[in-house]
Coordinates of C-alpha atoms and ligand atoms in Angstrom, one line a residue:
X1 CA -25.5 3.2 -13.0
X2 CA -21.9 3.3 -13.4
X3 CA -20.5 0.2 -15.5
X4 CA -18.2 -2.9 -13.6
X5 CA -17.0 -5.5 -13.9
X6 CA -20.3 -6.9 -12.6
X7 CA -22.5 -5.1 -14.9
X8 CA -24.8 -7.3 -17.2
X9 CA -23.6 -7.9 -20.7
X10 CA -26.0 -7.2 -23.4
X11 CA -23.6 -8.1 -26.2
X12 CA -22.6 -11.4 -26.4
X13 CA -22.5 -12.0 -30.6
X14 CA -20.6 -15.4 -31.6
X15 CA -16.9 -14.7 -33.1
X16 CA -17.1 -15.1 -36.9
X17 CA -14.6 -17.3 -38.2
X18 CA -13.3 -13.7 -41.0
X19 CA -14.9 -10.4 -40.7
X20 CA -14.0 -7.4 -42.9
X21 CA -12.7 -5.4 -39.8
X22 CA -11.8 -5.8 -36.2
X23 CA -12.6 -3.1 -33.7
X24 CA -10.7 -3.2 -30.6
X25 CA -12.8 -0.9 -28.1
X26 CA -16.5 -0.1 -27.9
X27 CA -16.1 3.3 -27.0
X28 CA -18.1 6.1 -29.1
X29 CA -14.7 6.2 -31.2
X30 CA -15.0 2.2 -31.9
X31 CA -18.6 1.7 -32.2
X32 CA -19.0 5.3 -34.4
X33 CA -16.6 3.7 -36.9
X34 CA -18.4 0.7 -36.9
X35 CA -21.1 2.4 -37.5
X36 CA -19.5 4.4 -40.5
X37 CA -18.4 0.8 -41.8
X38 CA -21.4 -0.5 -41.7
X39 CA -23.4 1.9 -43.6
X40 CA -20.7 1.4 -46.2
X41 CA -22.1 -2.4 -46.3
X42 CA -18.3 -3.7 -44.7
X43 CA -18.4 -6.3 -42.4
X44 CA -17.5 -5.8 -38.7
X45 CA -16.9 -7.0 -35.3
X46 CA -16.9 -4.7 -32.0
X47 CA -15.2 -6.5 -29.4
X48 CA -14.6 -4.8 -26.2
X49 CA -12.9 -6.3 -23.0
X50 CA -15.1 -5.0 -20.8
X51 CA -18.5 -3.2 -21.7
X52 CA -19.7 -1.0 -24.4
X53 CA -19.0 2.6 -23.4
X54 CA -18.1 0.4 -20.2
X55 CA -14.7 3.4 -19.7
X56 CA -14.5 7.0 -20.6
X57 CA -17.3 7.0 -23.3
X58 CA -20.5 6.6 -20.6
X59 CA -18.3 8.3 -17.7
X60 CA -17.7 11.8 -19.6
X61 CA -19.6 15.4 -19.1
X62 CA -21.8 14.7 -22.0
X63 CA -20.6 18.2 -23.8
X64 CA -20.5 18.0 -27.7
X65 CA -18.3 21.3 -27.6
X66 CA -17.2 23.0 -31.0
X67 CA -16.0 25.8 -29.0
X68 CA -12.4 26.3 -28.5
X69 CA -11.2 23.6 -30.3
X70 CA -7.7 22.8 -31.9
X71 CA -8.0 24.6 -35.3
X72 CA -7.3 20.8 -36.6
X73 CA -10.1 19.2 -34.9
X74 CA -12.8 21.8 -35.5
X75 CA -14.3 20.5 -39.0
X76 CA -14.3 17.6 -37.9
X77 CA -16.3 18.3 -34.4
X78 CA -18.7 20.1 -36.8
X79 CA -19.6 17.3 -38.8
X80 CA -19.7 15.4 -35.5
X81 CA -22.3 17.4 -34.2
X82 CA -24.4 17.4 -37.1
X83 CA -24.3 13.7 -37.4
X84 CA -24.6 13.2 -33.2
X85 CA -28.2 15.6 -34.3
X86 CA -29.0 13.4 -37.2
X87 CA -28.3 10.6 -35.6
X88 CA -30.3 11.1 -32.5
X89 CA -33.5 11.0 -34.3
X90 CA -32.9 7.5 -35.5
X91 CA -32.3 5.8 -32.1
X92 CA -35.0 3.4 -30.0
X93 CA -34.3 6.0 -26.8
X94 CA -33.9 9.4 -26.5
X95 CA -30.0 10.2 -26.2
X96 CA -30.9 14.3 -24.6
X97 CA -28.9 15.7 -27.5
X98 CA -30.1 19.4 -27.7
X99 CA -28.3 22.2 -29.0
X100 CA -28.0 24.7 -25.1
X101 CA -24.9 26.0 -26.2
X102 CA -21.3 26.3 -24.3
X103 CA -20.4 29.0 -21.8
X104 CA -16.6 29.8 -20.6
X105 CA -17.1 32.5 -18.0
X106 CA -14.1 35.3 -17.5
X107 CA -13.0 36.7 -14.4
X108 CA -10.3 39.1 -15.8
X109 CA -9.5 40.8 -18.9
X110 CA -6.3 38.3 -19.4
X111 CA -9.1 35.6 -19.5
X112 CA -11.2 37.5 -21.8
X113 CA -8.3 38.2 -24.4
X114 CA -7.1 34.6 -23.9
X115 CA -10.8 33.7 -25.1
X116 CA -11.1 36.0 -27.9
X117 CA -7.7 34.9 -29.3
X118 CA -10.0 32.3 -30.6
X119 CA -12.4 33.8 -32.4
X120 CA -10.3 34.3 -35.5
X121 CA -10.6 30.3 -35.9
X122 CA -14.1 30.2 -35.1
X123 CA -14.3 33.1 -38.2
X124 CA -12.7 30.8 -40.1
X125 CA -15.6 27.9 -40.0
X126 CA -18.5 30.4 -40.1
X127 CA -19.0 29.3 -36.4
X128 CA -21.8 30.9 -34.2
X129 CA -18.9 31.8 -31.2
X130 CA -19.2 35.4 -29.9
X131 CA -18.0 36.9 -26.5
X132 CA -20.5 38.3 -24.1
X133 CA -20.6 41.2 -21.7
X134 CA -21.0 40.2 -17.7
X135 CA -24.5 40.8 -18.4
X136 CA -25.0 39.1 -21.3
X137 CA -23.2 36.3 -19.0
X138 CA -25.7 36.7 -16.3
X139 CA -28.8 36.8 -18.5
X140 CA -27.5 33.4 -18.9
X141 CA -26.5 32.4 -16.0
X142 CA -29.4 32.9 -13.4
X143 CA -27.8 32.2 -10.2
X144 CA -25.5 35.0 -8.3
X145 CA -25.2 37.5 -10.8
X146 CA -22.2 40.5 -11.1
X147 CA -19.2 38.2 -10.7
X148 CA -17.9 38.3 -14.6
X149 CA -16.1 40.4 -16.8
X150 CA -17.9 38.4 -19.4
X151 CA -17.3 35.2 -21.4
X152 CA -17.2 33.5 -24.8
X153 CA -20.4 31.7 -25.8
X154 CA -21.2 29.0 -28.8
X155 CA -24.8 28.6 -29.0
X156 CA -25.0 26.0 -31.2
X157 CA -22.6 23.5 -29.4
X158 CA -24.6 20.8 -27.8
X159 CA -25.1 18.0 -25.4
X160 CA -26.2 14.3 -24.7
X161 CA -26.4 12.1 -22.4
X162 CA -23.0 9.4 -22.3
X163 CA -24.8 6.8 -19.7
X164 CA -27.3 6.6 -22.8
X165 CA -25.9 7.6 -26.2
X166 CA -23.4 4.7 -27.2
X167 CA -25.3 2.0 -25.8
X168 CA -28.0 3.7 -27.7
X169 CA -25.9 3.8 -30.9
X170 CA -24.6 0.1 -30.2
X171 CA -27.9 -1.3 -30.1
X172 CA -29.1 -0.1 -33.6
X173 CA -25.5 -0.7 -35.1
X174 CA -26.0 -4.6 -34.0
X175 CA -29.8 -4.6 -35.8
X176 CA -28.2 -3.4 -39.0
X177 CA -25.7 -6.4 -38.9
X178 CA -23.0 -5.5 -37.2
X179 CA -21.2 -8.2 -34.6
X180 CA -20.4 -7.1 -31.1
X181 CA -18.9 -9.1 -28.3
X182 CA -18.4 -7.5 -24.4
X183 CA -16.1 -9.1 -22.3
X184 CA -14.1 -10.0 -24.8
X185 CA -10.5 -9.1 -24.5
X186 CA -8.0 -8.7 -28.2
X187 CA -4.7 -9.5 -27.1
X188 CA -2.8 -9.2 -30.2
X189 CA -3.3 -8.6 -34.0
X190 CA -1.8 -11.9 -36.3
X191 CA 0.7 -11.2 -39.4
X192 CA 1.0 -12.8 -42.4
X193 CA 3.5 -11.2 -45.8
X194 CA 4.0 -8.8 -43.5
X195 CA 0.2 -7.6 -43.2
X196 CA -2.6 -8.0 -40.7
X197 CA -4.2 -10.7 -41.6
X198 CA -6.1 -11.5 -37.9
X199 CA -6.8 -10.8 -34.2
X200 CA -6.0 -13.2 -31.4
X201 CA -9.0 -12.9 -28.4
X202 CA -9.2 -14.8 -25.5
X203 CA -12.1 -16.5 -26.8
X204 CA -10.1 -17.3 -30.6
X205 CA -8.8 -16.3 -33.6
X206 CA -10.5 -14.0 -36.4
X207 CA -9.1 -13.5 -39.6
X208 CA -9.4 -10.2 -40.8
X209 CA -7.2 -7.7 -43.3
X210 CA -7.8 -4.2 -41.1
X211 CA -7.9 -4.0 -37.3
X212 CA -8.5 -0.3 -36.0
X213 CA -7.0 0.0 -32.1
X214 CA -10.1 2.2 -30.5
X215 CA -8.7 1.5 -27.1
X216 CA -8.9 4.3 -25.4
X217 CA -6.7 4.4 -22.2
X218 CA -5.2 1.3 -23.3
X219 CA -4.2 1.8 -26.8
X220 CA -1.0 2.6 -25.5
X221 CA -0.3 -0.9 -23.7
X222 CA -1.9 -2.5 -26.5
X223 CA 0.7 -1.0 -29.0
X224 CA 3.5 -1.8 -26.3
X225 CA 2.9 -5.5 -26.8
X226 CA 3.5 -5.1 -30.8
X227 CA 6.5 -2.8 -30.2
X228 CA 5.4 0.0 -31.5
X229 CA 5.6 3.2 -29.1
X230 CA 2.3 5.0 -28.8
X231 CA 2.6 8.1 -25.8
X232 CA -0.2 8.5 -24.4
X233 CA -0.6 9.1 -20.1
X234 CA -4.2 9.3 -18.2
X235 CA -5.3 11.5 -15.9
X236 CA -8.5 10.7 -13.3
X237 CA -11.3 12.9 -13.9
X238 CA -13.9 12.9 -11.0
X239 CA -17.6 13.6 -11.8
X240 CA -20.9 14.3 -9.8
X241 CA -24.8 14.3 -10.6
X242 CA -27.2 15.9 -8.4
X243 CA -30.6 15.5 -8.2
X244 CA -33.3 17.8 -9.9
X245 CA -32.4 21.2 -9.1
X246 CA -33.8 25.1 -10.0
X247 CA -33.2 25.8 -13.7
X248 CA -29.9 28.2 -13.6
X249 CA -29.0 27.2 -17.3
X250 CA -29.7 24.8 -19.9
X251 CA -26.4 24.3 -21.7
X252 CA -22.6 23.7 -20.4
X253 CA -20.9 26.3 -18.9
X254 CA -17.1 26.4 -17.3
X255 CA -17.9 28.9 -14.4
X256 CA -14.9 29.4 -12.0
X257 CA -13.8 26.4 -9.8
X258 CA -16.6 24.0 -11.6
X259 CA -18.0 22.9 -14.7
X260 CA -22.2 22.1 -15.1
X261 CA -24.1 20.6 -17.5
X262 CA -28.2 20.1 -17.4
X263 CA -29.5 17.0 -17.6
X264 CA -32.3 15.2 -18.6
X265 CA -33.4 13.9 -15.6
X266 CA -33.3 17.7 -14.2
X267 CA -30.0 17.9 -12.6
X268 CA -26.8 18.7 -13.6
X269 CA -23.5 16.6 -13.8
X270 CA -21.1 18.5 -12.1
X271 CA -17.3 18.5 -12.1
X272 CA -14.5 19.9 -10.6
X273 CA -11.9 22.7 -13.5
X274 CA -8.7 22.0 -11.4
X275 CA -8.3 18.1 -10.1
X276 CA -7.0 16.4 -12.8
X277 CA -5.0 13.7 -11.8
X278 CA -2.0 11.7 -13.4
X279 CA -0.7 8.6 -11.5
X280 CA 3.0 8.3 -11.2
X281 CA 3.7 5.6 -13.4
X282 CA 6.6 3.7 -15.3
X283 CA 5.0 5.5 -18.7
X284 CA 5.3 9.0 -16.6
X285 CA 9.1 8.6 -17.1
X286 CA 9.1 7.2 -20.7
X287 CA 7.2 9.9 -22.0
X288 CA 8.3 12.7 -19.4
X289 CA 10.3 15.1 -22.3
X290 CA 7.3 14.2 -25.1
X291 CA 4.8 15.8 -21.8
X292 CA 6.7 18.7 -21.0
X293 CA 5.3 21.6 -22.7
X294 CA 1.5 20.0 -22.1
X295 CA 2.5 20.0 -18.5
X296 CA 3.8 23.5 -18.5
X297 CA 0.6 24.6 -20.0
X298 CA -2.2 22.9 -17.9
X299 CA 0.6 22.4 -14.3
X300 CA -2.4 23.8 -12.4
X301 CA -5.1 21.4 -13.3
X302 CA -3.0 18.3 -13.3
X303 CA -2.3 17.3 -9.8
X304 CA 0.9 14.3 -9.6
X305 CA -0.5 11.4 -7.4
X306 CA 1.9 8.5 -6.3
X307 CA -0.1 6.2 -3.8
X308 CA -2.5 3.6 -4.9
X309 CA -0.8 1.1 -6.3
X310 CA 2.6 3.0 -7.3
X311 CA 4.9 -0.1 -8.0
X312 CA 2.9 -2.0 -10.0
X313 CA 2.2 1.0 -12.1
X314 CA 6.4 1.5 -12.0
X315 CA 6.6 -2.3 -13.2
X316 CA 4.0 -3.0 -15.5
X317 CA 3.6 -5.9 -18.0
X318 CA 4.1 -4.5 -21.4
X319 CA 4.5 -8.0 -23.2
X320 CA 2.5 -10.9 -23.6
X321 CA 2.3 -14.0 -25.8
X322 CA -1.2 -14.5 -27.5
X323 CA -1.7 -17.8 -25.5
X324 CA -1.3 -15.7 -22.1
X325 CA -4.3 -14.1 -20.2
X326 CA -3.3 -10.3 -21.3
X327 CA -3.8 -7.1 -18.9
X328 CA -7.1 -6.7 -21.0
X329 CA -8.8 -9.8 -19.2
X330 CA -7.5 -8.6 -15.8
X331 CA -9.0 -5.1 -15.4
X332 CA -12.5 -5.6 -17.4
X333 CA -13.5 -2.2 -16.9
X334 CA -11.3 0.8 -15.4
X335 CA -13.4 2.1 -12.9
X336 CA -11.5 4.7 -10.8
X337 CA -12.8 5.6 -7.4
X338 CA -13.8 9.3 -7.7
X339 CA -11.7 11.5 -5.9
X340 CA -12.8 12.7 -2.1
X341 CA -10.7 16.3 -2.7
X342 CA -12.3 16.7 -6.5
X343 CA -15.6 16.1 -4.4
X344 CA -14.7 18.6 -1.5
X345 CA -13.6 21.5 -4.4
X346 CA -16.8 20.7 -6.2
X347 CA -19.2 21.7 -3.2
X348 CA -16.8 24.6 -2.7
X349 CA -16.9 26.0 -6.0
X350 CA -20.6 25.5 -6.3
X351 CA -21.5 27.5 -2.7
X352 CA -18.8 30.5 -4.0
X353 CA -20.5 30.7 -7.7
X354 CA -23.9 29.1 -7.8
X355 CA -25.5 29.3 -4.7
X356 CA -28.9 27.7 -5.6
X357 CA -27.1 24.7 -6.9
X358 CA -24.8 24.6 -3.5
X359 CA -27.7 23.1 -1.3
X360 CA -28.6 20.5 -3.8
X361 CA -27.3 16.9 -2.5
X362 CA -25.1 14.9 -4.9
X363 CA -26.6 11.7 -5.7
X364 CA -23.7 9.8 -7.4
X365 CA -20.2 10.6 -8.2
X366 CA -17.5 8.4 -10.5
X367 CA -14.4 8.6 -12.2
X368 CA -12.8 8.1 -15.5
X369 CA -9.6 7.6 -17.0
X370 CA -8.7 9.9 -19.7
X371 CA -6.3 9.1 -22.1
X372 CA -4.2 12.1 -22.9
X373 CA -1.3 12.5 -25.9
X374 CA 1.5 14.8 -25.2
X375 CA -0.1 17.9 -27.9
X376 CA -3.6 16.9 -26.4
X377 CA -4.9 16.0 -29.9
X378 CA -5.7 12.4 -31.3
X379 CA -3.9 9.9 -33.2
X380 CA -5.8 8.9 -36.1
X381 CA -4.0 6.7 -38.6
X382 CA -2.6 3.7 -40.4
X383 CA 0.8 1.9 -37.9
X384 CA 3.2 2.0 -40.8
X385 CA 4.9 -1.1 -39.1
X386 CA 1.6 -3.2 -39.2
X387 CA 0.0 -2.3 -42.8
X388 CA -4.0 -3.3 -42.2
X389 CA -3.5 -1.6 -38.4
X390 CA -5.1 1.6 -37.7
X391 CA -5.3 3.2 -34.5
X392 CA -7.9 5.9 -33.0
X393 CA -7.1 7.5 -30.1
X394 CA -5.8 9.9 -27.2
X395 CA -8.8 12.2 -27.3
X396 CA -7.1 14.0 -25.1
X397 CA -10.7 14.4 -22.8
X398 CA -12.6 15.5 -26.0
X399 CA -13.3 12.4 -27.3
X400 CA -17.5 12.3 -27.0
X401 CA -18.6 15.2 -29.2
X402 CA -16.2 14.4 -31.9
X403 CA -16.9 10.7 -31.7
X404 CA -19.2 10.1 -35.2
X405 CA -17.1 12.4 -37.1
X406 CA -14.0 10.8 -36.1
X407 CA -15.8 7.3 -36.5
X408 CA -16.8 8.8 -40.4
X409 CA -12.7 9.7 -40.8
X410 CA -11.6 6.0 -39.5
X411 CA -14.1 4.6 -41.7
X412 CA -13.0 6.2 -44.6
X413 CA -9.1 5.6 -44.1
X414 CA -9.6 1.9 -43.3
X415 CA -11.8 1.5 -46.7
X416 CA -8.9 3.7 -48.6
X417 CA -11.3 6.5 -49.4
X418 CA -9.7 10.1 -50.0
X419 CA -9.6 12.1 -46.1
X420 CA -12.3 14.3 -46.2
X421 CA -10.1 16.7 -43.8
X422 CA -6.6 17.7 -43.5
X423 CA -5.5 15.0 -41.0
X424 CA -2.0 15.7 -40.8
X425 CA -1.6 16.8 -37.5
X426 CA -3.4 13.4 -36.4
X427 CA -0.1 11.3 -37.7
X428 CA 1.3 8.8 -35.2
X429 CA 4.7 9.4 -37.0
X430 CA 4.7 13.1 -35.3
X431 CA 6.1 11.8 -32.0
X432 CA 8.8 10.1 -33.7
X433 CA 9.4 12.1 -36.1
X434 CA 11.4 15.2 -34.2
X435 CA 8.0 17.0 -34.8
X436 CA 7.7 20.0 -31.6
X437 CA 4.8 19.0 -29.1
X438 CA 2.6 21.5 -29.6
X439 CA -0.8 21.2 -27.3
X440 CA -4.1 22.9 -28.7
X441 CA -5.7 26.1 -27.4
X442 CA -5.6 25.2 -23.2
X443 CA -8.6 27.4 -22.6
Ligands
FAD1 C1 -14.7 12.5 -16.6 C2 -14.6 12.7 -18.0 C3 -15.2 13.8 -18.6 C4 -15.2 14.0 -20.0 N1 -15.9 15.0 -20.6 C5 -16.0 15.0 -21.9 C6 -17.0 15.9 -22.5 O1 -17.8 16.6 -21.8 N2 -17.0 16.0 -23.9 C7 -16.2 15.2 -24.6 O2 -16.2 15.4 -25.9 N3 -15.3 14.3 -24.1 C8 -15.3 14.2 -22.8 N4 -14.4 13.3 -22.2 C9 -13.6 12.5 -23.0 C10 -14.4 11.4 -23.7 O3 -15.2 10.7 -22.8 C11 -13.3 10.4 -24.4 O4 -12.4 11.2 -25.2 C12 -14.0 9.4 -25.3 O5 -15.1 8.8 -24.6 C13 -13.0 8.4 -25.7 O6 -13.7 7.4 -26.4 P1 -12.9 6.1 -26.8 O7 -13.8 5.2 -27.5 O8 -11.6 6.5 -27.5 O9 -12.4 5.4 -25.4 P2 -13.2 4.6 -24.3 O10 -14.6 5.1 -24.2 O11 -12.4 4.7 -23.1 O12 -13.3 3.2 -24.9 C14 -12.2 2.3 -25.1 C15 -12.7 0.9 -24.9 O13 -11.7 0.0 -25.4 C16 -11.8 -1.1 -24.6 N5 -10.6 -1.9 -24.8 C17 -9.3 -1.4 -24.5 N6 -8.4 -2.3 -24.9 C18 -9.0 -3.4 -25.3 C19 -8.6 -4.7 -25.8 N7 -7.3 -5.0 -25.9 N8 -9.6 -5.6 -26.2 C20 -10.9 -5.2 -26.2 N9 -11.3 -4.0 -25.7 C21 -10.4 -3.1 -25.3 C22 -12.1 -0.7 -23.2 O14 -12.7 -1.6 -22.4 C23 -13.0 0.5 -23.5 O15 -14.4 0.2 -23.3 C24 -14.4 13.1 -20.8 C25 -13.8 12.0 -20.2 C26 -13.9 11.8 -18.9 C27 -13.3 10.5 -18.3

């Protein structure tokens, strides 16, 4: 079931009067540094506006992907997905992490050299990636074989299942101590000498020294309110489940028009590779020139949409004072209709590459909101202006497989432990900085 605002809240934990950290956002990046925190025996509180893995975190693909990563990102989506394994085994239901590996097909030989441009990086982490003949693809791929010049495979990449996984990871996160409140909206972070020193909710105050901004699509808003600038834009992703269907392939595989992924339930979540779309909006302009060489790179997957809504998006509120109901408390849970063209090019791209799925009736489709920076990497990092504030976000739409490593890196930097990784490129301070937008591998 997709999450609403009507959905039943399973966390309801009492504000504590001082906690050792705030989390705004119980998304897999929120509750996975929680979780991190609270190994470390440091107190927290989880407070999300809406539901736990209520936005992107339960409405996502469910791929745990090593494969064609940023060269940045990749150690620390490797300890992700050794720690998503680990922690799998631990949890009260099963999650349907399994290890079926990621497929990109390739039509042409420009797609094939555009693949194996990455295999140097994948060298450099001792990673399983390889390329594979059309054959090798469609040993793979049992449905309509003889359409691929071959493909890049990562057998060791994995998957799970979001609907399940962070609620899963919530649930033993709160029995170990943790505090977690849904519906619960932060609408500002308190200063005292200059520091943090507490978070304002709708429902009170709690004093706190370190607040980490897990906010996901709304980070950037969030930030707004404090004045510090933050560019992120989203995009609407539209996804589909069918019911059970034959067994083509057990992993993920990017084939053509669409994207699959098995399920546990014996279908496969399917989406669309080419209907991403970004809603005109006043931020669209702000950030237009920070954008421009991520639009350039990925112009034929993003489509520009301007209905629904277009001049209250133009005219947003970007301020608040902490006794005001904020945005956070007026749209619980972003819950995007899916898109009826995304849906149409789905069914399409299913009967031209995988015939045997074509037939098979969808039985629920949904959107999401990603929230995408303009070099399609993260922030991860202290807000120089706010000393105690720490922000995690703009996953760019690969925010779920690297969620318990990046949760292990926030942790860490909010405890003042030495980075286990080079987290440079991650620095807020880049878009500010005259730094050159440079987006990660667009495969
Ligand atoms: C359709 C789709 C497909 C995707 N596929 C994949 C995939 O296959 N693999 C992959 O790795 N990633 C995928 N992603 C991306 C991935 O889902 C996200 O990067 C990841 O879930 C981001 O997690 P998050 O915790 O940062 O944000 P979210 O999950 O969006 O959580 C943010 C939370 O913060 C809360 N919040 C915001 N502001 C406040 C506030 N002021 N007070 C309290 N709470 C607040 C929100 O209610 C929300 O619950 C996909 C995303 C989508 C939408």
């Amino acid at each position: 079931m997709i999450y609403s605002d009507q959905s039943p809240i399973s966390f309801q934990d009492p504000l504590p009067e001082a906690v050792d950290v705030v989390i705004i956002g119980g998304g897999v990046i929120g509750i996975s540094t929680a979780w991190f925190l609270n190994l470390s025996g440091v107190s927290v509180l989880v407070c999300d506006k809406g539901r736990v893995a209520g936005e992107q975190s339960s409405r996502n693909w469910g791929w745990i992907r090593q494969q064609a990563r940023d060269p940045a990102e990749l150690p620390i989506v490797i300890d992700s997905i050794n720690t998503w394994e680990a922690l799998a085994g631990g949890l009260k239901s099963n999650i349907g992490f399994t290890r079926q590996g990621v497929l990109y097909v390739a039509e042409t030989d420009a797609q094939m050299a555009a693949q194996e441009a990455w295999l140097d990086t994948a060298a450099q982490h001792q990673l399983d990636t390889k390329m594979l003949s059309g054959s090798e693809v469609d040993a793979l791929i049992k449905d309509k074989p003889g359409q691929w010049k071959g493909g890049m495979f990562t057998a060791s990449d994995g998957r799970a299942e979001p609907f399940k996984a962070v609620p899963a990871l919530a649930t033993v996160l709160r029995e170990r101590g943790a505090l977690i409140r849904e519906a619960c909206a932060v609408r500002s972070v308190e200063t005292q000498g200059g520091r943090v020193s507490g978070v304002i909710t709708e429902h009170g105050r709690v004093a706190t020294q370190s607040v980490v901004c897990a906010g996901g699509a709304w980070s950037t808003l969030f930030m707004a309110n404090l004045g510090v600038v933050l560019p992120q834009l989203t995009v609407r992703a539209t996804v589909a489940r069918t019911g059970p269907a034959p067994d083509i392939y057990q992993g993920n595989a990017s084939i053509g028009e669409v994207a699959i992924r098995r399920r546990q339930d014996g279908g496969y979540t399917i989406a669309s590779s080419n209907t991403n779309e970004h809603f005109i909006s006043a931020d669209s302009f702000r950030y237009f020139f920070k954008f421009l060489p991520a639009l350039s790179a990925s112009a034929r997957y993003i489509k520009l949409r301007f209905d629904e809504g277009l001049v209250t998006r133009l005219l947003p509120t970007r301020r608040w004072h902490d006794d005001q109901v904020s945005p956070f408390e007026i749209n619980r849970v972003l819950n995007p209709a899916p898109s009826p063209r995304a849906i149409k090019l789905m069914h399409e791209g299913l009967a031209r590459r995988l015939p045997q799925l074509a037939p098979i009736p969808f039985e629920e489709a949904w959107a999401g909101m990603i929230d995408v920076t303009p070099d399609v990497v993260p922030v991860m990092d202290e807000v120089a202006a706010y000393p105690g504030l720490y922000v995690a976000t703009g996953f760019s739409g690969h925010g779920f497989g690297i969620g318990p490593g990046a949760g292990r890196v926030m942790a860490d930097m909010v405890q003042g432990k030495r980075a286990i990784h080079d987290l440079s490129r991650f620095r807020l301070t880049r878009f500010s900085d005259g730094s050159r937008m440079q987006p990660g591998p667009g495969l």
